[in-house]
């Protein structure tokens, strides 16, 4: 098997792993955690809940008209994710860490996109409270996307820029 083929399979596996972790965790929460439960996992610092978000991050756009929601939260993400996936699959010379960052973004993006299409909302269930720091309620897809974006940002600050 050629190195290009191995690389492409590696990308697909990373995307599927991110997507799979997200979907499995959301299915468990939907089945095992009642809506709006407040379960203290680690004191009051790590909370498990079950909230449906019909908007984007932190509820942005929940009150948008349905056609605008479909355009912004389904059609546009499908196009962006397909272009990203196509580009990283076709690019022959790409830094491994860039591939990982993009694969995390794509896998997480697909996870939330599937929820929006299948359920009309995204299941969020984690919240972290550490002193004055308090996150919004999020899910594993959000963790994947955020991790991928942070990795890509970190790479963009390097002196020796990776090949894109």
PDB file of N, CA and C in Angstrom, residues 1-13:
ATOM      1  N   UNK A   1       0.849  -1.172   0.000  1.00  0.00           N
ATOM      2  CA  UNK A   1       0.000   0.000   0.000  1.00  0.00           C
ATOM      3  C   UNK A   1       0.898   1.240   0.000  1.00  0.00           C
ATOM      4  N   UNK A   2       0.539   2.237  -0.801  1.00  0.00           N
ATOM      5  CA  UNK A   2       1.363   3.439  -0.919  1.00  0.00           C
ATOM      6  C   UNK A   2       1.223   4.312   0.328  1.00  0.00           C
ATOM      7  N   UNK A   3       2.208   5.181   0.528  1.00  0.00           N
ATOM      8  CA  UNK A   3       2.180   6.074   1.696  1.00  0.00           C
ATOM      9  C   UNK A   3       1.010   7.054   1.598  1.00  0.00           C
ATOM     10  N   UNK A   4       0.619   7.439   0.380  1.00  0.00           N
ATOM     11  CA  UNK A   4      -0.527   8.332   0.199  1.00  0.00           C
ATOM     12  C   UNK A   4      -1.810   7.642   0.646  1.00  0.00           C
ATOM     13  N   UNK A   5      -1.933   6.396   0.301  1.00  0.00           N
ATOM     14  CA  UNK A   5      -3.135   5.638   0.681  1.00  0.00           C
ATOM     15  C   UNK A   5      -3.181   5.439   2.197  1.00  0.00           C
ATOM     16  N   UNK A   6      -2.045   5.119   2.799  1.00  0.00           N
ATOM     17  CA  UNK A   6      -1.978   4.952   4.259  1.00  0.00           C
ATOM     18  C   UNK A   6      -2.338   6.263   4.950  1.00  0.00           C
ATOM     19  N   UNK A   7      -1.795   7.363   4.437  1.00  0.00           N
ATOM     20  CA  UNK A   7      -2.075   8.686   4.996  1.00  0.00           C
ATOM     21  C   UNK A   7      -3.570   9.001   4.920  1.00  0.00           C
ATOM     22  N   UNK A   8      -4.176   8.730   3.781  1.00  0.00           N
ATOM     23  CA  UNK A   8      -5.612   8.993   3.612  1.00  0.00           C
ATOM     24  C   UNK A   8      -6.448   8.147   4.568  1.00  0.00           C
ATOM     25  N   UNK A   9      -6.090   6.870   4.714  1.00  0.00           N
ATOM     26  CA  UNK A   9      -6.811   6.012   5.657  1.00  0.00           C
ATOM     27  C   UNK A   9      -6.636   6.505   7.091  1.00  0.00           C
ATOM     28  N   UNK A  10      -5.438   6.974   7.409  1.00  0.00           N
ATOM     29  CA  UNK A  10      -5.191   7.538   8.740  1.00  0.00           C
ATOM     30  C   UNK A  10      -6.084   8.730   9.021  1.00  0.00           C
ATOM     31  N   UNK A  11      -6.240   9.604   8.026  1.00  0.00           N
ATOM     32  CA  UNK A  11      -7.117  10.780   8.162  1.00  0.00           C
ATOM     33  C   UNK A  11      -8.553  10.327   8.391  1.00  0.00           C
ATOM     34  N   UNK A  12      -9.007   9.394   7.585  1.00  0.00           N
ATOM     35  CA  UNK A  12     -10.385   8.907   7.704  1.00  0.00           C
ATOM     36  C   UNK A  12     -10.612   8.276   9.075  1.00  0.00           C
ATOM     37  N   UNK A  13      -9.652   7.494   9.552  1.00  0.00           N
ATOM     38  CA  UNK A  13      -9.772   6.870  10.877  1.00  0.00           C
ATOM     39  C   UNK A  13      -9.848   7.937  11.967  1.00  0.00           C
TER      40      UNK A  13
END
